[in-house]
Amino acid sequence: DTAVSQTPKYLVTQMGNDKSIKCEQNLGHDTMYWYKQDSKKFLKIMFSYNNKELIINETVPNRFSPKSPDKAHLNLHINSLELGDSAVYFCASSGNGPSQRTGELFFGEGSRLTVL
Amino acid sequence: GQNIDQPTEMTATEGAIVQINCTYQTSGFNGLFWYQQHAGEAPTFLSYNVLDGLEEKGRFSSFLSRSKGYSYLLLKELQMKDSASYLCAGMDSNYQLIWGAGTKLIIKP
């Protein structure tokens, strides 16, 4: 079973459209994240949720809206897509129990978004 | 400000040893992570150091000096499959990871 799965893996769309990326983890982790990796390869955190509650919201345009229906899911909805949104978006999760190394992230395979 | 610096690219020969350096500046410090990322794939965890010294795990070792804000990842007996980007990340006082841009390691036969 895939630990952190996200769909779709590839997404090509026109400027101005709205799209969503879904993420699910079956690791029982409390914390989930969305990262953006652009062409320069920097991993930039966008959002972090702990037990369905938003705990990190970096300087991200409000066109990006995360939604966490339960602690195993964290979806990312993007409105009015722009060319600069083209990147690979990684979902990740981490545990914070005593047996889990704080900060060790488990990543999904990434969703490559191309905005034309 | 918070910053992670590592070389952009390195080249090494199959069977050799390579050391990838990382310097960090974080607001507080809760550890230093190394991740491996093959092209087109997700990063995967390699190592975690929070105390000074060397942690060895098979062919890979990671070193930390907190006083110098410095870490390195040492890869021995290089294999072609080790060609990847190696990401250094420091964890700050809020337990948030600050990422470097990664070092692309090219292995030549």
PDB file of C-alpha atoms in Angstrom:
ATOM      1  CA  ASP A   1       0.000   0.000   0.000  1.00  0.00           C
ATOM      2  CA  THR A   2       1.228   3.467  -0.857  1.00  0.00           C
ATOM      3  CA  ALA A   3       1.872   5.458   2.318  1.00  0.00           C
ATOM      4  CA  VAL A   4       1.198   8.941   0.933  1.00  0.00           C
ATOM      5  CA  SER A   5      -0.709   9.082  -2.328  1.00  0.00           C
ATOM      6  CA  GLN A   6      -1.682  12.115  -4.325  1.00  0.00           C
ATOM      7  CA  THR A   7      -3.667  12.537  -7.502  1.00  0.00           C
ATOM      8  CA  PRO A   8      -3.369  13.470 -10.238  1.00  0.00           C
ATOM      9  CA  LYS A   9       0.332  12.940 -10.962  1.00  0.00           C
ATOM     10  CA  TYR A  10       0.207  15.181 -14.003  1.00  0.00           C
ATOM     11  CA  LEU A  11      -2.067  18.107 -14.661  1.00  0.00           C
ATOM     12  CA  VAL A  12      -1.993  20.369 -17.704  1.00  0.00           C
ATOM     13  CA  THR A  13      -4.443  23.242 -17.812  1.00  0.00           C
ATOM     14  CA  GLN A  14      -5.083  26.719 -19.139  1.00  0.00           C
ATOM     15  CA  MET A  15      -4.529  29.976 -17.302  1.00  0.00           C
ATOM     16  CA  GLY A  16      -7.569  31.077 -15.365  1.00  0.00           C
ATOM     17  CA  ASN A  17      -8.882  27.571 -14.692  1.00  0.00           C
ATOM     18  CA  ASP A  18      -9.529  26.080 -11.258  1.00  0.00           C
ATOM     19  CA  LYS A  19      -7.989  22.732 -10.309  1.00  0.00           C
ATOM     20  CA  SER A  20      -7.632  20.454  -7.293  1.00  0.00           C
ATOM     21  CA  ILE A  21      -4.997  18.008  -6.118  1.00  0.00           C
ATOM     22  CA  LYS A  22      -5.931  15.342  -3.599  1.00  0.00           C
ATOM     23  CA  CYS A  23      -3.730  13.720  -0.978  1.00  0.00           C
ATOM     24  CA  GLU A  24      -4.280  10.806   1.359  1.00  0.00           C
ATOM     25  CA  GLN A  25      -1.963   9.153   3.885  1.00  0.00           C
ATOM     26  CA  ASN A  26      -2.465   5.780   5.564  1.00  0.00           C
ATOM     27  CA  LEU A  27       0.364   6.128   8.072  1.00  0.00           C
ATOM     28  CA  GLY A  28      -1.778   7.362  10.926  1.00  0.00           C
ATOM     29  CA  HIS A  29       0.173  10.615  11.015  1.00  0.00           C
ATOM     30  CA  ASP A  30      -1.272  13.708  12.623  1.00  0.00           C
ATOM     31  CA  THR A  31       0.397  16.302  10.436  1.00  0.00           C
ATOM     32  CA  MET A  32       0.145  16.827   6.684  1.00  0.00           C
ATOM     33  CA  TYR A  33       1.803  19.364   4.417  1.00  0.00           C
ATOM     34  CA  TRP A  34       1.732  20.827   0.964  1.00  0.00           C
ATOM     35  CA  TYR A  35       5.067  21.792  -0.576  1.00  0.00           C
ATOM     36  CA  LYS A  36       5.819  23.479  -3.876  1.00  0.00           C
ATOM     37  CA  GLN A  37       8.995  22.619  -5.766  1.00  0.00           C
ATOM     38  CA  ASP A  38       9.724  24.998  -8.600  1.00  0.00           C
ATOM     39  CA  SER A  39      12.231  24.767 -11.433  1.00  0.00           C
ATOM     40  CA  LYS A  40      15.014  25.935  -9.125  1.00  0.00           C
ATOM     41  CA  LYS A  41      14.341  22.833  -7.022  1.00  0.00           C
ATOM     42  CA  PHE A  42      13.688  24.661  -3.765  1.00  0.00           C
ATOM     43  CA  LEU A  43      11.101  22.908  -1.646  1.00  0.00           C
ATOM     44  CA  LYS A  44       8.842  25.595  -0.197  1.00  0.00           C
ATOM     45  CA  ILE A  45       6.258  24.823   2.399  1.00  0.00           C
ATOM     46  CA  MET A  46       2.815  26.168   1.630  1.00  0.00           C
ATOM     47  CA  PHE A  47       0.531  24.759   4.295  1.00  0.00           C
ATOM     48  CA  SER A  48       0.617  22.443   7.252  1.00  0.00           C
ATOM     49  CA  TYR A  49      -2.333  20.859   9.023  1.00  0.00           C
ATOM     50  CA  ASN A  50      -2.319  19.059  12.337  1.00  0.00           C
ATOM     51  CA  ASN A  51      -5.385  16.987  13.105  1.00  0.00           C
ATOM     52  CA  LYS A  52      -7.413  18.890  10.508  1.00  0.00           C
ATOM     53  CA  GLU A  53      -6.359  22.274  11.868  1.00  0.00           C
ATOM     54  CA  LEU A  54      -4.268  24.731   9.894  1.00  0.00           C
ATOM     55  CA  ILE A  55      -0.972  25.401  11.686  1.00  0.00           C
ATOM     56  CA  ILE A  56       1.186  26.845   8.920  1.00  0.00           C
ATOM     57  CA  ASN A  57       0.067  29.148   6.174  1.00  0.00           C
ATOM     58  CA  GLU A  58       3.062  30.624   4.438  1.00  0.00           C
ATOM     59  CA  THR A  59       2.869  33.608   2.165  1.00  0.00           C
ATOM     60  CA  VAL A  60       0.764  31.943  -0.464  1.00  0.00           C
ATOM     61  CA  PRO A  61      -1.817  33.712  -2.650  1.00  0.00           C
ATOM     62  CA  ASN A  62      -5.330  33.184  -1.398  1.00  0.00           C
ATOM     63  CA  ARG A  63      -6.090  31.529  -4.723  1.00  0.00           C
ATOM     64  CA  PHE A  64      -4.656  28.458  -2.973  1.00  0.00           C
ATOM     65  CA  SER A  65      -7.046  26.909  -0.489  1.00  0.00           C
ATOM     66  CA  PRO A  66      -6.277  23.730   1.421  1.00  0.00           C
ATOM     67  CA  LYS A  67      -9.015  21.558   2.835  1.00  0.00           C
ATOM     68  CA  SER A  68      -8.627  18.761   5.361  1.00  0.00           C
ATOM     69  CA  PRO A  69     -11.834  16.747   5.769  1.00  0.00           C
ATOM     70  CA  ASP A  70     -10.060  14.411   8.211  1.00  0.00           C
ATOM     71  CA  LYS A  71      -6.508  13.915   9.422  1.00  0.00           C
ATOM     72  CA  ALA A  72      -5.772  11.385   6.680  1.00  0.00           C
ATOM     73  CA  HIS A  73      -6.627  13.769   3.842  1.00  0.00           C
ATOM     74  CA  LEU A  74      -5.349  17.145   2.763  1.00  0.00           C
ATOM     75  CA  ASN A  75      -6.522  18.505  -0.571  1.00  0.00           C
ATOM     76  CA  LEU A  76      -5.303  21.578  -2.390  1.00  0.00           C
ATOM     77  CA  HIS A  77      -7.612  23.690  -4.518  1.00  0.00           C
ATOM     78  CA  ILE A  78      -6.206  26.372  -6.784  1.00  0.00           C
ATOM     79  CA  ASN A  79      -8.374  29.095  -8.333  1.00  0.00           C
ATOM     80  CA  SER A  80      -7.587  31.251 -11.349  1.00  0.00           C
ATOM     81  CA  LEU A  81      -4.385  29.441 -12.241  1.00  0.00           C
ATOM     82  CA  GLU A  82      -1.420  31.542 -13.379  1.00  0.00           C
ATOM     83  CA  LEU A  83       1.681  30.637 -15.383  1.00  0.00           C
ATOM     84  CA  GLY A  84       3.828  30.968 -12.255  1.00  0.00           C
ATOM     85  CA  ASP A  85       1.849  28.221 -10.556  1.00  0.00           C
ATOM     86  CA  SER A  86       3.545  25.660 -12.806  1.00  0.00           C
ATOM     87  CA  ALA A  87       5.581  23.449 -10.465  1.00  0.00           C
ATOM     88  CA  VAL A  88       5.597  20.083  -8.778  1.00  0.00           C
ATOM     89  CA  TYR A  89       3.373  20.019  -5.697  1.00  0.00           C
ATOM     90  CA  PHE A  90       4.287  17.498  -3.018  1.00  0.00           C
ATOM     91  CA  CYS A  91       2.044  16.318  -0.261  1.00  0.00           C
ATOM     92  CA  ALA A  92       3.794  14.986   2.843  1.00  0.00           C
ATOM     93  CA  SER A  93       2.962  13.739   6.295  1.00  0.00           C
ATOM     94  CA  SER A  94       4.817  13.352   9.567  1.00  0.00           C
ATOM     95  CA  GLY A  95       4.085  11.763  12.890  1.00  0.00           C
ATOM     96  CA  ASN A  96       4.656  13.310  16.275  1.00  0.00           C
ATOM     97  CA  GLY A  97       4.214  10.417  18.600  1.00  0.00           C
ATOM     98  CA  PRO A  98       7.039   9.222  20.861  1.00  0.00           C
ATOM     99  CA  SER A  99       8.001   6.445  18.442  1.00  0.00           C
ATOM    100  CA  GLN A 100       8.106   8.741  15.447  1.00  0.00           C
ATOM    101  CA  ARG A 101      11.030  10.949  14.591  1.00  0.00           C
ATOM    102  CA  THR A 102       9.727  14.510  14.610  1.00  0.00           C
ATOM    103  CA  GLY A 103      10.353  16.128  11.270  1.00  0.00           C
ATOM    104  CA  GLU A 104      10.829  12.967   9.255  1.00  0.00           C
ATOM    105  CA  LEU A 105       8.577  13.578   6.326  1.00  0.00           C
ATOM    106  CA  PHE A 106       7.013  10.987   4.101  1.00  0.00           C
ATOM    107  CA  PHE A 107       6.317  12.436   0.689  1.00  0.00           C
ATOM    108  CA  GLY A 108       3.791  11.606  -1.961  1.00  0.00           C
ATOM    109  CA  GLU A 109       5.032  11.113  -5.509  1.00  0.00           C
ATOM    110  CA  GLY A 110       4.272  14.677  -6.497  1.00  0.00           C
ATOM    111  CA  SER A 111       1.797  16.296  -8.858  1.00  0.00           C
ATOM    112  CA  ARG A 112       3.337  18.112 -11.801  1.00  0.00           C
ATOM    113  CA  LEU A 113       1.155  21.072 -12.699  1.00  0.00           C
ATOM    114  CA  THR A 114       1.697  22.816 -16.024  1.00  0.00           C
ATOM    115  CA  VAL A 115      -0.243  25.990 -16.696  1.00  0.00           C
ATOM    116  CA  LEU A 116      -0.375  27.030 -20.359  1.00  0.00           C
TER     117      LEU A 116
ATOM    118  CA  GLY B   1      17.100  35.151   8.449  1.00  0.00           C
ATOM    119  CA  GLN B   2      17.093  31.426   7.984  1.00  0.00           C
ATOM    120  CA  ASN B   3      19.248  29.896   5.289  1.00  0.00           C
ATOM    121  CA  ILE B   4      20.615  26.588   4.086  1.00  0.00           C
ATOM    122  CA  ASP B   5      23.608  26.542   1.728  1.00  0.00           C
ATOM    123  CA  GLN B   6      24.872  23.564  -0.227  1.00  0.00           C
ATOM    124  CA  PRO B   7      26.697  23.191  -3.545  1.00  0.00           C
ATOM    125  CA  THR B   8      24.534  23.109  -6.632  1.00  0.00           C
ATOM    126  CA  GLU B   9      26.215  20.187  -8.328  1.00  0.00           C
ATOM    127  CA  MET B  10      28.978  17.651  -7.747  1.00  0.00           C
ATOM    128  CA  THR B  11      30.487  14.912  -9.889  1.00  0.00           C
ATOM    129  CA  ALA B  12      32.114  11.714  -8.640  1.00  0.00           C
ATOM    130  CA  THR B  13      33.259   8.375  -9.972  1.00  0.00           C
ATOM    131  CA  GLU B  14      31.600   5.018  -9.384  1.00  0.00           C
ATOM    132  CA  GLY B  15      33.219   3.240  -6.438  1.00  0.00           C
ATOM    133  CA  ALA B  16      34.665   6.438  -4.996  1.00  0.00           C
ATOM    134  CA  ILE B  17      33.708   8.521  -1.936  1.00  0.00           C
ATOM    135  CA  VAL B  18      31.995  11.904  -2.032  1.00  0.00           C
ATOM    136  CA  GLN B  19      31.225  14.438   0.690  1.00  0.00           C
ATOM    137  CA  ILE B  20      28.358  16.887   0.286  1.00  0.00           C
ATOM    138  CA  ASN B  21      28.589  19.883   2.601  1.00  0.00           C
ATOM    139  CA  CYS B  22      25.796  21.968   4.065  1.00  0.00           C
ATOM    140  CA  THR B  23      25.882  25.092   6.208  1.00  0.00           C
ATOM    141  CA  TYR B  24      22.791  26.260   8.003  1.00  0.00           C
ATOM    142  CA  GLN B  25      21.378  29.228   9.837  1.00  0.00           C
ATOM    143  CA  THR B  26      18.101  28.629  11.615  1.00  0.00           C
ATOM    144  CA  SER B  27      16.125  30.358  14.337  1.00  0.00           C
ATOM    145  CA  GLY B  28      16.798  27.814  17.019  1.00  0.00           C
ATOM    146  CA  PHE B  29      17.834  24.308  16.092  1.00  0.00           C
ATOM    147  CA  ASN B  30      16.084  20.988  16.420  1.00  0.00           C
ATOM    148  CA  GLY B  31      18.110  18.882  14.051  1.00  0.00           C
ATOM    149  CA  LEU B  32      19.521  18.541  10.563  1.00  0.00           C
ATOM    150  CA  PHE B  33      18.041  16.261   7.935  1.00  0.00           C
ATOM    151  CA  TRP B  34      19.332  14.824   4.681  1.00  0.00           C
ATOM    152  CA  TYR B  35      16.949  13.639   1.991  1.00  0.00           C
ATOM    153  CA  GLN B  36      17.620  11.963  -1.352  1.00  0.00           C
ATOM    154  CA  GLN B  37      15.571  12.884  -4.391  1.00  0.00           C
ATOM    155  CA  HIS B  38      15.872  11.041  -7.694  1.00  0.00           C
ATOM    156  CA  ALA B  39      14.812  12.975 -10.762  1.00  0.00           C
ATOM    157  CA  GLY B  40      11.055  13.058 -11.093  1.00  0.00           C
ATOM    158  CA  GLU B  41      10.515  11.367  -7.744  1.00  0.00           C
ATOM    159  CA  ALA B  42       9.673  12.388  -4.200  1.00  0.00           C
ATOM    160  CA  PRO B  43      12.354  13.096  -1.604  1.00  0.00           C
ATOM    161  CA  THR B  44      13.094  10.192   0.742  1.00  0.00           C
ATOM    162  CA  PHE B  45      14.588  10.425   4.210  1.00  0.00           C
ATOM    163  CA  LEU B  46      18.269   9.555   4.625  1.00  0.00           C
ATOM    164  CA  SER B  47      19.455  10.799   7.999  1.00  0.00           C
ATOM    165  CA  TYR B  48      18.829  12.973  11.025  1.00  0.00           C
ATOM    166  CA  ASN B  49      21.461  14.539  13.306  1.00  0.00           C
ATOM    167  CA  VAL B  50      20.751  16.595  16.381  1.00  0.00           C
ATOM    168  CA  LEU B  51      23.945  15.953  18.377  1.00  0.00           C
ATOM    169  CA  ASP B  52      27.490  16.654  17.223  1.00  0.00           C
ATOM    170  CA  GLY B  53      29.286  13.816  15.548  1.00  0.00           C
ATOM    171  CA  LEU B  54      29.006  11.203  12.881  1.00  0.00           C
ATOM    172  CA  GLU B  55      26.033   8.923  12.303  1.00  0.00           C
ATOM    173  CA  GLU B  56      26.774   5.954  10.084  1.00  0.00           C
ATOM    174  CA  LYS B  57      24.153   4.034   8.186  1.00  0.00           C
ATOM    175  CA  GLY B  58      25.572   1.581   5.688  1.00  0.00           C
ATOM    176  CA  ARG B  59      27.325   3.350   2.828  1.00  0.00           C
ATOM    177  CA  PHE B  60      25.956   6.709   3.957  1.00  0.00           C
ATOM    178  CA  SER B  61      27.132   8.746   6.947  1.00  0.00           C
ATOM    179  CA  SER B  62      26.078  12.162   8.163  1.00  0.00           C
ATOM    180  CA  PHE B  63      28.068  14.538  10.333  1.00  0.00           C
ATOM    181  CA  LEU B  64      26.988  17.536  12.383  1.00  0.00           C
ATOM    182  CA  SER B  65      28.847  20.375  14.089  1.00  0.00           C
ATOM    183  CA  ARG B  66      26.373  22.640  15.847  1.00  0.00           C
ATOM    184  CA  SER B  67      28.982  25.195  16.843  1.00  0.00           C
ATOM    185  CA  LYS B  68      29.922  25.665  13.191  1.00  0.00           C
ATOM    186  CA  GLY B  69      26.414  25.375  11.758  1.00  0.00           C
ATOM    187  CA  TYR B  70      27.774  22.689   9.461  1.00  0.00           C
ATOM    188  CA  SER B  71      26.850  19.239   8.284  1.00  0.00           C
ATOM    189  CA  TYR B  72      28.019  16.865   5.619  1.00  0.00           C
ATOM    190  CA  LEU B  73      26.710  13.742   3.980  1.00  0.00           C
ATOM    191  CA  LEU B  74      29.360  11.157   3.121  1.00  0.00           C
ATOM    192  CA  LEU B  75      28.628   8.549   0.478  1.00  0.00           C
ATOM    193  CA  LYS B  76      31.033   5.617   0.117  1.00  0.00           C
ATOM    194  CA  GLU B  77      31.436   2.992  -2.587  1.00  0.00           C
ATOM    195  CA  LEU B  78      29.387   5.087  -4.947  1.00  0.00           C
ATOM    196  CA  GLN B  79      26.962   3.318  -7.236  1.00  0.00           C
ATOM    197  CA  MET B  80      25.311   4.629 -10.358  1.00  0.00           C
ATOM    198  CA  LYS B  81      21.950   4.557  -8.552  1.00  0.00           C
ATOM    199  CA  ASP B  82      23.299   7.180  -6.123  1.00  0.00           C
ATOM    200  CA  SER B  83      22.945   9.766  -8.890  1.00  0.00           C
ATOM    201  CA  ALA B  84      20.296  12.044  -7.400  1.00  0.00           C
ATOM    202  CA  SER B  85      19.795  15.362  -5.657  1.00  0.00           C
ATOM    203  CA  TYR B  86      20.648  15.474  -1.969  1.00  0.00           C
ATOM    204  CA  LEU B  87      18.636  17.932   0.078  1.00  0.00           C
ATOM    205  CA  CYS B  88      19.826  19.372   3.367  1.00  0.00           C
ATOM    206  CA  ALA B  89      17.140  20.693   5.731  1.00  0.00           C
ATOM    207  CA  GLY B  90      17.448  22.323   9.132  1.00  0.00           C
ATOM    208  CA  MET B  91      14.676  22.207  11.692  1.00  0.00           C
ATOM    209  CA  ASP B  92      14.078  25.465  13.548  1.00  0.00           C
ATOM    210  CA  SER B  93      12.726  26.132  17.015  1.00  0.00           C
ATOM    211  CA  ASN B  94       9.148  25.759  15.740  1.00  0.00           C
ATOM    212  CA  TYR B  95       9.981  22.322  14.342  1.00  0.00           C
ATOM    213  CA  GLN B  96       9.675  23.650  10.802  1.00  0.00           C
ATOM    214  CA  LEU B  97      12.038  22.411   8.112  1.00  0.00           C
ATOM    215  CA  ILE B  98      14.111  24.973   6.235  1.00  0.00           C
ATOM    216  CA  TRP B  99      15.252  23.436   2.960  1.00  0.00           C
ATOM    217  CA  GLY B 100      18.333  23.926   0.841  1.00  0.00           C
ATOM    218  CA  ALA B 101      18.048  23.856  -2.947  1.00  0.00           C
ATOM    219  CA  GLY B 102      19.725  20.478  -3.126  1.00  0.00           C
ATOM    220  CA  THR B 103      23.012  19.208  -4.512  1.00  0.00           C
ATOM    221  CA  LYS B 104      22.783  17.329  -7.772  1.00  0.00           C
ATOM    222  CA  LEU B 105      25.232  14.444  -7.624  1.00  0.00           C
ATOM    223  CA  ILE B 106      26.379  12.988 -10.937  1.00  0.00           C
ATOM    224  CA  ILE B 107      28.098   9.605 -10.852  1.00  0.00           C
ATOM    225  CA  LYS B 108      30.344   8.683 -13.758  1.00  0.00           C
ATOM    226  CA  PRO B 109      31.502   5.142 -14.588  1.00  0.00           C
TER     227      PRO B 109
END
